[in-house]
PDB file of C-alpha atoms in Angstrom:
ATOM      1  CA  MET H   1      77.431  65.302 165.851  1.00 42.00           C
ATOM      2  CA  PRO H   2      80.841  64.660 164.256  1.00 43.00           C
ATOM      3  CA  ARG H   3      79.601  66.110 160.981  1.00 43.00           C
ATOM      4  CA  SER H   4      78.148  69.257 162.572  1.00 41.00           C
ATOM      5  CA  ALA H   5      81.296  69.667 164.626  1.00 42.00           C
ATOM      6  CA  HIS H   6      83.364  70.017 161.425  1.00 44.00           C
ATOM      7  CA  LEU H   7      80.918  72.370 159.678  1.00 39.00           C
ATOM      8  CA  PRO H   8      82.327  75.704 160.979  1.00 45.00           C
ATOM      9  CA  ARG H   9      85.847  74.716 159.822  1.00 43.00           C
ATOM     10  CA  PHE H  10      84.520  73.807 156.358  1.00 39.00           C
ATOM     11  CA  LEU H  11      82.709  77.138 156.086  1.00 39.00           C
ATOM     12  CA  ALA H  12      85.832  78.931 157.236  1.00 38.00           C
ATOM     13  CA  LEU H  13      87.856  77.229 154.496  1.00 37.00           C
ATOM     14  CA  LEU H  14      85.323  78.300 151.883  1.00 36.00           C
ATOM     15  CA  TRP H  15      85.537  81.887 153.147  1.00 33.00           C
ATOM     16  CA  VAL H  16      89.355  81.841 152.935  1.00 34.00           C
ATOM     17  CA  VAL H  17      89.229  80.440 149.400  1.00 34.00           C
ATOM     18  CA  ALA H  18      86.784  83.155 148.416  1.00 33.00           C
ATOM     19  CA  LEU H  19      89.146  85.812 149.752  1.00 33.00           C
ATOM     20  CA  LEU H  20      92.043  84.330 147.798  1.00 35.00           C
ATOM     21  CA  THR H  21      90.205  84.079 144.491  1.00 35.00           C
ATOM     22  CA  ALA H  22      88.090  87.242 144.537  1.00 35.00           C
ATOM     23  CA  PRO H  23      90.925  89.695 143.653  1.00 38.00           C
ATOM     24  CA  GLN H  24      91.902  87.513 140.696  1.00 37.00           C
ATOM     25  CA  ALA H  25      88.328  87.486 139.435  1.00 35.00           C
ATOM     26  CA  ARG H  26      88.098  91.283 139.464  1.00 40.00           C
ATOM     27  CA  ALA H  27      89.312  92.524 136.086  1.00 49.00           C
ATOM     28  CA  ASP H  28      91.036  95.881 136.641  1.00 85.00           C
ATOM     29  CA  GLY H  29      92.396  97.701 133.616  1.00 89.00           C
ATOM     30  CA  LEU H  30      95.786  96.010 133.667  1.00 92.00           C
ATOM     31  CA  ARG H  31      94.344  92.512 133.897  1.00 92.00           C
ATOM     32  CA  ALA H  32      91.648  93.259 131.328  1.00 92.00           C
ATOM     33  CA  LEU H  33      94.243  94.465 128.853  1.00 93.00           C
ATOM     34  CA  GLN H  34      96.438  91.425 129.415  1.00 93.00           C
ATOM     35  CA  VAL H  35      93.459  89.158 128.759  1.00 92.00           C
ATOM     36  CA  LEU H  36      92.677  90.977 125.516  1.00 92.00           C
ATOM     37  CA  ARG H  37      96.294  90.847 124.317  1.00 93.00           C
ATOM     38  CA  GLU H  38      96.645  87.162 125.150  1.00 93.00           C
ATOM     39  CA  GLY H  39      93.413  86.429 123.313  1.00 92.00           C
ATOM     40  CA  GLY H  40      94.199  88.584 120.284  1.00 92.00           C
ATOM     41  CA  CYS H  41      91.250  90.921 120.881  1.00 90.00           C
ATOM     42  CA  GLY H  42      88.808  88.047 120.892  1.00 85.00           C
ATOM     43  CA  GLY H  43      90.576  86.119 118.165  1.00 87.00           C
ATOM     44  CA  THR H  44      90.675  88.931 115.607  1.00 89.00           C
ATOM     45  CA  LEU H  45      94.431  89.559 115.960  1.00 89.00           C
ATOM     46  CA  PRO H  46      97.539  87.459 116.708  1.00 91.00           C
ATOM     47  CA  ALA H  47      98.160  87.027 120.433  1.00 93.00           C
ATOM     48  CA  ALA H  48     100.485  89.703 121.876  1.00 92.00           C
ATOM     49  CA  PRO H  49     103.082  89.238 124.647  1.00 92.00           C
ATOM     50  CA  ALA H  50     102.293  90.176 128.229  1.00 92.00           C
ATOM     51  CA  LEU H  51     103.095  93.753 129.248  1.00 95.00           C
ATOM     52  CA  ARG H  52     105.370  94.911 132.054  1.00 94.00           C
ATOM     53  CA  HIS H  53     103.706  97.152 134.641  1.00 95.00           C
ATOM     54  CA  ASP H  54     105.741 100.365 134.755  1.00 95.00           C
ATOM     55  CA  LEU H  55     105.291 102.791 137.656  1.00 95.00           C
ATOM     56  CA  ALA H  56     106.415 105.776 135.568  1.00 95.00           C
ATOM     57  CA  LEU H  57     103.554 105.051 133.175  1.00 96.00           C
ATOM     58  CA  ASN H  58     101.167 104.999 136.151  1.00 96.00           C
ATOM     59  CA  GLN H  59     102.258 108.579 136.798  1.00 96.00           C
ATOM     60  CA  ALA H  60     101.905 109.386 133.117  1.00 96.00           C
ATOM     61  CA  ALA H  61      98.365 107.996 133.083  1.00 96.00           C
ATOM     62  CA  GLN H  62      97.464 110.128 136.089  1.00 97.00           C
ATOM     63  CA  ARG H  63      98.849 113.242 134.396  1.00 97.00           C
ATOM     64  CA  TRP H  64      97.001 112.361 131.209  1.00 97.00           C
ATOM     65  CA  ALA H  65      93.795 112.093 133.214  1.00 97.00           C
ATOM     66  CA  THR H  66      94.237 115.724 134.346  1.00 96.00           C
ATOM     67  CA  GLY H  67      94.332 116.985 130.769  1.00 96.00           C
ATOM     68  CA  VAL H  68      98.047 116.874 129.960  1.00 96.00           C
ATOM     69  CA  SER H  69      98.673 115.558 126.449  1.00 95.00           C
ATOM     70  CA  LEU H  70      99.713 111.921 126.191  1.00 95.00           C
ATOM     71  CA  PRO H  71     103.247 112.625 124.847  1.00 92.00           C
ATOM     72  CA  SER H  72     103.860 115.353 127.430  1.00 93.00           C
ATOM     73  CA  ALA H  73     102.493 113.245 130.293  1.00 95.00           C
ATOM     74  CA  THR H  74     104.763 110.375 129.315  1.00 94.00           C
ATOM     75  CA  GLU H  75     107.843 112.584 128.991  1.00 88.00           C
ATOM     76  CA  ARG H  76     107.202 114.436 132.263  1.00 92.00           C
ATOM     77  CA  SER H  77     106.896 111.126 134.086  1.00 93.00           C
ATOM     78  CA  GLY H  78     110.433 110.201 133.085  1.00 87.00           C
ATOM     79  CA  TYR H  79     109.529 107.438 130.646  1.00 90.00           C
ATOM     80  CA  ASP H  80     111.556 107.734 127.441  1.00 82.00           C
ATOM     81  CA  ALA H  81     109.146 106.359 124.848  1.00 85.00           C
ATOM     82  CA  GLU H  82     109.689 105.457 121.246  1.00 80.00           C
ATOM     83  CA  GLN H  83     105.992 104.693 120.772  1.00 87.00           C
ATOM     84  CA  THR H  84     102.903 105.203 122.932  1.00 93.00           C
ATOM     85  CA  ALA H  85      99.211 104.383 122.784  1.00 93.00           C
ATOM     86  CA  GLY H  86      96.513 105.255 125.265  1.00 93.00           C
ATOM     87  CA  VAL H  87      92.841 104.777 125.948  1.00 93.00           C
ATOM     88  CA  HIS H  88      90.331 106.202 128.437  1.00 95.00           C
ATOM     89  CA  VAL H  89      87.220 104.184 129.182  1.00 94.00           C
ATOM     90  CA  ARG H  90      84.397 104.517 131.680  1.00 94.00           C
ATOM     91  CA  ALA H  91      83.076 101.210 132.932  1.00 92.00           C
ATOM     92  CA  PRO H  92      82.814  99.182 136.137  1.00 92.00           C
ATOM     93  CA  GLU H  93      85.539  96.591 136.611  1.00 88.00           C
ATOM     94  CA  SER H  94      83.173  93.854 135.476  1.00 89.00           C
ATOM     95  CA  GLY H  95      82.756  95.619 132.135  1.00 91.00           C
ATOM     96  CA  LEU H  96      86.338  96.701 131.478  1.00 91.00           C
ATOM     97  CA  ILE H  97      87.199  93.916 129.065  1.00 91.00           C
ATOM     98  CA  ASP H  98      84.245  94.748 126.810  1.00 92.00           C
ATOM     99  CA  ALA H  99      84.908  98.502 127.081  1.00 92.00           C
ATOM    100  CA  LEU H 100      88.555  98.115 126.129  1.00 91.00           C
ATOM    101  CA  LYS H 101      87.711  95.735 123.318  1.00 89.00           C
ATOM    102  CA  ARG H 102      85.349  98.330 121.823  1.00 89.00           C
ATOM    103  CA  SER H 103      87.548 101.381 122.429  1.00 85.00           C
ATOM    104  CA  GLY H 104      91.164 100.558 121.736  1.00 78.00           C
ATOM    105  CA  CYS H 105      91.924  96.884 121.548  1.00 87.00           C
ATOM    106  CA  ARG H 106      93.744  96.991 118.213  1.00 87.00           C
ATOM    107  CA  ARG H 107      96.161  99.803 119.060  1.00 86.00           C
ATOM    108  CA  LEU H 108      96.723  98.540 122.605  1.00 88.00           C
ATOM    109  CA  SER H 109      97.541  95.073 121.275  1.00 90.00           C
ATOM    110  CA  ASP H 110     100.449  96.251 119.128  1.00 91.00           C
ATOM    111  CA  ARG H 111     103.180  93.642 119.652  1.00 90.00           C
ATOM    112  CA  ALA H 112     105.856  96.371 119.647  1.00 89.00           C
ATOM    113  CA  LEU H 113     104.458  97.830 122.881  1.00 92.00           C
ATOM    114  CA  ALA H 114     106.065  96.411 125.999  1.00 93.00           C
ATOM    115  CA  ASP H 115     105.111  98.438 129.111  1.00 95.00           C
ATOM    116  CA  VAL H 116     101.822  99.555 130.633  1.00 96.00           C
ATOM    117  CA  GLY H 117     100.611 101.978 133.267  1.00 96.00           C
ATOM    118  CA  GLN H 118      97.153 102.672 134.666  1.00 95.00           C
ATOM    119  CA  TYR H 119      95.237 105.321 136.572  1.00 96.00           C
ATOM    120  CA  ARG H 120      91.742 104.657 137.909  1.00 94.00           C
ATOM    121  CA  HIS H 121      89.277 107.095 139.395  1.00 94.00           C
ATOM    122  CA  GLY H 122      85.831 105.769 140.141  1.00 93.00           C
ATOM    123  CA  GLU H 123      84.675 103.992 137.001  1.00 94.00           C
ATOM    124  CA  ASP H 124      87.150 105.859 134.787  1.00 95.00           C
ATOM    125  CA  THR H 125      90.299 104.057 133.668  1.00 95.00           C
ATOM    126  CA  TRP H 126      93.228 105.567 131.791  1.00 96.00           C
ATOM    127  CA  LEU H 127      95.728 103.111 130.298  1.00 95.00           C
ATOM    128  CA  ILE H 128      99.022 103.984 128.601  1.00 95.00           C
ATOM    129  CA  VAL H 129     100.964 101.331 126.718  1.00 95.00           C
ATOM    130  CA  ALA H 130     104.442 102.157 125.447  1.00 94.00           C
ATOM    131  CA  ALA H 131     107.615 100.891 123.865  1.00 91.00           C
ATOM    132  CA  PRO H 132     110.765 102.266 125.515  1.00 87.00           C
ATOM    133  CA  TYR H 133     113.246 104.103 123.389  1.00 79.00           C
ATOM    134  CA  ARG H 134     116.402 102.101 122.864  1.00 79.00           C
ATOM    135  CA  VAL H 135     119.452 104.302 122.451  1.00 80.00           C
ATOM    136  CA  PRO H 136     121.432 103.178 119.398  1.00 84.00           C
ATOM    137  CA  ALA H 137     124.535 101.238 120.383  1.00 81.00           C
ATOM    138  CA  PRO H 138     127.933 102.644 119.397  1.00 80.00           C
ATOM    139  CA  SER H 139     128.211  99.805 116.909  1.00 85.00           C
ATOM    140  CA  GLN H 140     125.221 101.293 115.058  1.00 89.00           C
ATOM    141  CA  ALA H 141     126.828 104.713 114.582  1.00 91.00           C
ATOM    142  CA  ARG H 142     128.380 103.896 111.223  1.00 93.00           C
ATOM    143  CA  GLY H 143     125.143 102.459 109.874  1.00 95.00           C
ATOM    144  CA  LEU H 144     123.148 105.499 110.996  1.00 95.00           C
ATOM    145  CA  ALA H 145     125.708 107.853 109.440  1.00 96.00           C
ATOM    146  CA  VAL H 146     125.446 105.971 106.134  1.00 97.00           C
ATOM    147  CA  ARG H 147     121.658 106.170 106.319  1.00 97.00           C
ATOM    148  CA  VAL H 148     121.766 109.942 106.941  1.00 98.00           C
ATOM    149  CA  LEU H 149     124.099 110.259 103.945  1.00 98.00           C
ATOM    150  CA  GLU H 150     121.650 108.301 101.767  1.00 98.00           C
ATOM    151  CA  LEU H 151     118.743 110.510 102.811  1.00 98.00           C
ATOM    152  CA  VAL H 152     120.718 113.730 102.333  1.00 98.00           C
ATOM    153  CA  ASN H 153     121.870 112.718  98.865  1.00 98.00           C
ATOM    154  CA  ALA H 154     118.348 111.614  97.946  1.00 98.00           C
ATOM    155  CA  ALA H 155     117.163 115.136  98.831  1.00 98.00           C
ATOM    156  CA  ARG H 156     120.026 116.758  96.911  1.00 98.00           C
ATOM    157  CA  ALA H 157     119.166 114.712  93.822  1.00 98.00           C
ATOM    158  CA  HIS H 158     115.902 116.620  93.360  1.00 97.00           C
ATOM    159  CA  ALA H 159     114.928 120.269  93.075  1.00 97.00           C
ATOM    160  CA  THR H 160     113.834 121.389  96.523  1.00 97.00           C
ATOM    161  CA  ARG H 161     112.300 124.476  98.075  1.00 97.00           C
ATOM    162  CA  CYS H 162     113.728 125.538 101.434  1.00 97.00           C
ATOM    163  CA  GLY H 163     111.295 128.111 102.736  1.00 96.00           C
ATOM    164  CA  GLU H 164     111.342 130.969 100.202  1.00 95.00           C
ATOM    165  CA  ARG H 165     114.434 129.726  98.352  1.00 97.00           C
ATOM    166  CA  ALA H 166     114.353 127.233  95.513  1.00 98.00           C
ATOM    167  CA  PHE H 167     117.326 124.931  94.970  1.00 98.00           C
ATOM    168  CA  ALA H 168     118.223 122.987  91.858  1.00 98.00           C
ATOM    169  CA  PRO H 169     119.469 119.409  92.203  1.00 98.00           C
ATOM    170  CA  ALA H 170     122.980 119.227  93.647  1.00 98.00           C
ATOM    171  CA  ALA H 171     125.794 116.708  93.376  1.00 98.00           C
ATOM    172  CA  PRO H 172     125.970 114.135  96.199  1.00 98.00           C
ATOM    173  CA  VAL H 173     128.205 114.708  99.199  1.00 98.00           C
ATOM    174  CA  SER H 174     130.670 112.142 100.514  1.00 98.00           C
ATOM    175  CA  LEU H 175     130.884 110.854 104.065  1.00 98.00           C
ATOM    176  CA  SER H 176     134.035 112.127 105.762  1.00 97.00           C
ATOM    177  CA  GLY H 177     135.495 110.348 108.780  1.00 96.00           C
ATOM    178  CA  MET H 178     137.299 113.539 109.769  1.00 97.00           C
ATOM    179  CA  LEU H 179     134.100 115.597 109.720  1.00 98.00           C
ATOM    180  CA  SER H 180     132.192 112.840 111.526  1.00 97.00           C
ATOM    181  CA  ALA H 181     134.795 113.006 114.309  1.00 97.00           C
ATOM    182  CA  VAL H 182     134.221 116.766 114.528  1.00 98.00           C
ATOM    183  CA  ALA H 183     130.463 116.175 114.672  1.00 98.00           C
ATOM    184  CA  LEU H 184     130.837 113.557 117.422  1.00 97.00           C
ATOM    185  CA  THR H 185     133.014 115.823 119.549  1.00 97.00           C
ATOM    186  CA  HIS H 186     130.410 118.594 119.464  1.00 98.00           C
ATOM    187  CA  ALA H 187     127.450 116.221 119.969  1.00 97.00           C
ATOM    188  CA  ALA H 188     129.161 114.629 122.980  1.00 96.00           C
ATOM    189  CA  ASP H 189     129.989 118.025 124.467  1.00 97.00           C
ATOM    190  CA  MET H 190     126.386 119.235 124.183  1.00 97.00           C
ATOM    191  CA  ALA H 191     125.128 115.921 125.579  1.00 95.00           C
ATOM    192  CA  GLU H 192     127.429 116.054 128.578  1.00 95.00           C
ATOM    193  CA  HIS H 193     126.831 119.690 129.485  1.00 95.00           C
ATOM    194  CA  GLY H 194     123.191 120.059 128.441  1.00 94.00           C
ATOM    195  CA  TYR H 195     123.409 122.957 126.002  1.00 95.00           C
ATOM    196  CA  PHE H 196     122.271 123.286 122.398  1.00 97.00           C
ATOM    197  CA  GLU H 197     124.295 125.783 120.379  1.00 97.00           C
ATOM    198  CA  HIS H 198     126.530 125.887 117.323  1.00 98.00           C
ATOM    199  CA  ARG H 199     129.218 127.685 119.307  1.00 97.00           C
ATOM    200  CA  ASP H 200     130.656 125.388 121.980  1.00 97.00           C
ATOM    201  CA  LEU H 201     131.431 126.237 125.603  1.00 97.00           C
ATOM    202  CA  ALA H 202     135.006 127.161 124.638  1.00 96.00           C
ATOM    203  CA  GLY H 203     133.640 129.713 122.168  1.00 97.00           C
ATOM    204  CA  ARG H 204     134.632 127.780 119.047  1.00 97.00           C
ATOM    205  CA  SER H 205     132.506 127.945 115.900  1.00 98.00           C
ATOM    206  CA  PRO H 206     131.869 124.972 113.584  1.00 98.00           C
ATOM    207  CA  ALA H 207     134.610 126.283 111.271  1.00 97.00           C
ATOM    208  CA  ASP H 208     137.024 126.522 114.206  1.00 98.00           C
ATOM    209  CA  ARG H 209     136.375 122.887 115.121  1.00 98.00           C
ATOM    210  CA  VAL H 210     136.840 121.746 111.517  1.00 98.00           C
ATOM    211  CA  ARG H 211     140.159 123.578 111.161  1.00 97.00           C
ATOM    212  CA  ALA H 212     141.365 122.187 114.511  1.00 97.00           C
ATOM    213  CA  VAL H 213     141.432 118.625 113.108  1.00 97.00           C
ATOM    214  CA  GLY H 214     143.410 119.683 110.038  1.00 96.00           C
ATOM    215  CA  TYR H 215     140.604 119.771 107.480  1.00 97.00           C
ATOM    216  CA  GLN H 216     141.438 122.462 104.914  1.00 95.00           C
ATOM    217  CA  GLU H 217     138.116 124.128 104.179  1.00 94.00           C
ATOM    218  CA  VAL H 218     136.750 127.071 102.238  1.00 95.00           C
ATOM    219  CA  LEU H 219     133.198 126.739 103.572  1.00 97.00           C
ATOM    220  CA  VAL H 220     131.610 125.043 106.589  1.00 98.00           C
ATOM    221  CA  GLY H 221     127.965 124.538 107.546  1.00 98.00           C
ATOM    222  CA  GLU H 222     126.482 122.802 110.570  1.00 98.00           C
ATOM    223  CA  ASN H 223     123.041 121.420 111.411  1.00 98.00           C
ATOM    224  CA  ILE H 224     122.172 120.330 114.942  1.00 98.00           C
ATOM    225  CA  ALA H 225     119.082 118.662 116.392  1.00 97.00           C
ATOM    226  CA  TYR H 226     117.891 117.376 119.753  1.00 94.00           C
ATOM    227  CA  GLY H 227     115.384 114.588 120.195  1.00 87.00           C
ATOM    228  CA  PRO H 228     115.034 112.694 116.883  1.00 89.00           C
ATOM    229  CA  GLN H 229     115.379 108.955 117.387  1.00 85.00           C
ATOM    230  CA  SER H 230     116.235 107.845 113.865  1.00 91.00           C
ATOM    231  CA  ALA H 231     118.120 108.926 110.766  1.00 95.00           C
ATOM    232  CA  GLU H 232     114.813 109.431 108.959  1.00 96.00           C
ATOM    233  CA  GLU H 233     113.414 111.651 111.691  1.00 94.00           C
ATOM    234  CA  VAL H 234     116.466 113.878 111.990  1.00 97.00           C
ATOM    235  CA  VAL H 235     116.849 114.432 108.232  1.00 98.00           C
ATOM    236  CA  ARG H 236     113.133 115.079 107.838  1.00 97.00           C
ATOM    237  CA  GLY H 237     113.326 117.690 110.592  1.00 97.00           C
ATOM    238  CA  TRP H 238     116.279 119.424 108.961  1.00 98.00           C
ATOM    239  CA  LEU H 239     114.586 119.482 105.558  1.00 98.00           C
ATOM    240  CA  ASP H 240     111.441 120.966 107.100  1.00 97.00           C
ATOM    241  CA  SER H 241     113.491 123.851 108.575  1.00 97.00           C
ATOM    242  CA  PRO H 242     114.472 126.429 105.911  1.00 97.00           C
ATOM    243  CA  GLY H 243     117.924 127.236 107.301  1.00 97.00           C
ATOM    244  CA  HIS H 244     118.897 123.608 107.851  1.00 98.00           C
ATOM    245  CA  CYS H 245     117.444 122.665 104.482  1.00 98.00           C
ATOM    246  CA  GLU H 246     119.578 125.320 102.779  1.00 98.00           C
ATOM    247  CA  ASN H 247     122.706 123.757 104.264  1.00 98.00           C
ATOM    248  CA  ILE H 248     121.718 120.331 102.967  1.00 98.00           C
ATOM    249  CA  MET H 249     120.926 121.635  99.477  1.00 98.00           C
ATOM    250  CA  ASP H 250     123.908 124.000  99.132  1.00 98.00           C
ATOM    251  CA  PRO H 251     125.713 122.802  95.978  1.00 98.00           C
ATOM    252  CA  ARG H 252     129.064 124.078  97.243  1.00 97.00           C
ATOM    253  CA  PHE H 253     129.356 121.400  99.901  1.00 98.00           C
ATOM    254  CA  ALA H 254     131.202 118.210  98.946  1.00 98.00           C
ATOM    255  CA  ASP H 255     131.831 116.420 102.264  1.00 98.00           C
ATOM    256  CA  MET H 256     129.635 115.574 105.225  1.00 98.00           C
ATOM    257  CA  GLY H 257     130.101 114.202 108.715  1.00 98.00           C
ATOM    258  CA  VAL H 258     127.326 113.230 111.134  1.00 98.00           C
ATOM    259  CA  ALA H 259     127.173 111.864 114.681  1.00 97.00           C
ATOM    260  CA  PHE H 260     124.896 111.583 117.704  1.00 96.00           C
ATOM    261  CA  ALA H 261     125.297 111.363 121.486  1.00 95.00           C
ATOM    262  CA  GLN H 262     122.813 110.661 124.262  1.00 90.00           C
ATOM    263  CA  GLY H 263     122.163 113.434 126.762  1.00 89.00           C
ATOM    264  CA  ARG H 264     123.706 112.926 130.186  1.00 84.00           C
ATOM    265  CA  THR H 265     121.932 115.705 132.080  1.00 80.00           C
ATOM    266  CA  ARG H 266     118.184 116.259 132.555  1.00 73.00           C
ATOM    267  CA  LYS H 267     117.803 116.005 128.778  1.00 75.00           C
ATOM    268  CA  ARG H 268     118.337 112.314 128.011  1.00 74.00           C
ATOM    269  CA  GLY H 269     117.465 112.378 124.304  1.00 82.00           C
ATOM    270  CA  LEU H 270     119.854 112.268 121.377  1.00 91.00           C
ATOM    271  CA  TYR H 271     121.930 115.233 120.260  1.00 95.00           C
ATOM    272  CA  TRP H 272     122.672 115.158 116.523  1.00 97.00           C
ATOM    273  CA  VAL H 273     125.337 117.114 114.642  1.00 98.00           C
ATOM    274  CA  GLN H 274     125.819 117.271 110.889  1.00 98.00           C
ATOM    275  CA  VAL H 275     128.898 119.047 109.518  1.00 98.00           C
ATOM    276  CA  LEU H 276     129.051 120.014 105.847  1.00 98.00           C
ATOM    277  CA  ALA H 277     132.169 121.391 104.218  1.00 98.00           C
ATOM    278  CA  ALA H 278     133.817 122.346 100.935  1.00 97.00           C
ATOM    279  CA  PRO H 279     137.526 121.472 100.926  1.00 95.00           C
ATOM    280  CA  ARG H 280     140.139 123.749  99.439  1.00 89.00           C
ATOM    281  CA  GLY H 281     140.924 123.062  95.834  1.00 78.00           C
ATOM    282  CA  THR H 282     137.288 122.499  94.836  1.00 61.00           C
ATOM    283  CA  GLY H 283     136.965 125.989  93.384  1.00 55.00           C
ATOM    284  CA  GLN H 284     134.189 126.887  95.838  1.00 57.00           C
ATOM    285  CA  THR H 285     134.017 130.354  97.368  1.00 47.00           C
TER     286      THR H 285
END
């Protein structure tokens, strides 16, 4: 009798334990991916750190599932990504680990990726893993300017075709603190007010802004860009655009300034400005 009297309580405890452990045993996409990263894709790769679950990437995954491209879905969800990877698999929860291992384990286990989002519909799972874009700190501005200068002079050192025009090698330009200050002023103004034009909101042209700081010029050129996240990306974009490329390759220019500023309106990316100039007394016309 005493034993049978305790039996219902024992069964009740087992039922409670089952309720507590069952959700942990079910491998949804997020858990399955964490298991794969921790195990290095079954021992074939180094273990990768755990991912942070990001709600914006959940929204991105849902948009991606409707047919929106992965980059567009991520951007429209408000996640500013430097790098993204995604995978869509169809499998029951019990088979998600194997499905992910076959479909995208290597790219999803990239140690540089830090955040994850998921959308599930029936047996379909969409996972997006991303690394957030880190805006360069002000202390990095000088280093990025020097890197842009290196890339620009590397391009000028070789014959280059800008669209239909062919340019011979040109002498290197020098980095000018005065022109970099001009570039920063314009980049910051575009970033704060959300526009993207060579002429600023006060109606001043690049040449007007250069003269305003006391630089005595005979020729001024300006390249602007929105969105690139590195010196390499912004210079590559300018060289791929005929008009911007012509500015970079113009042999008359001797000085250069460059700066960036993060957008403060709906556009949160980087605004870049490059100012090129020929000072008076160089014999340029």
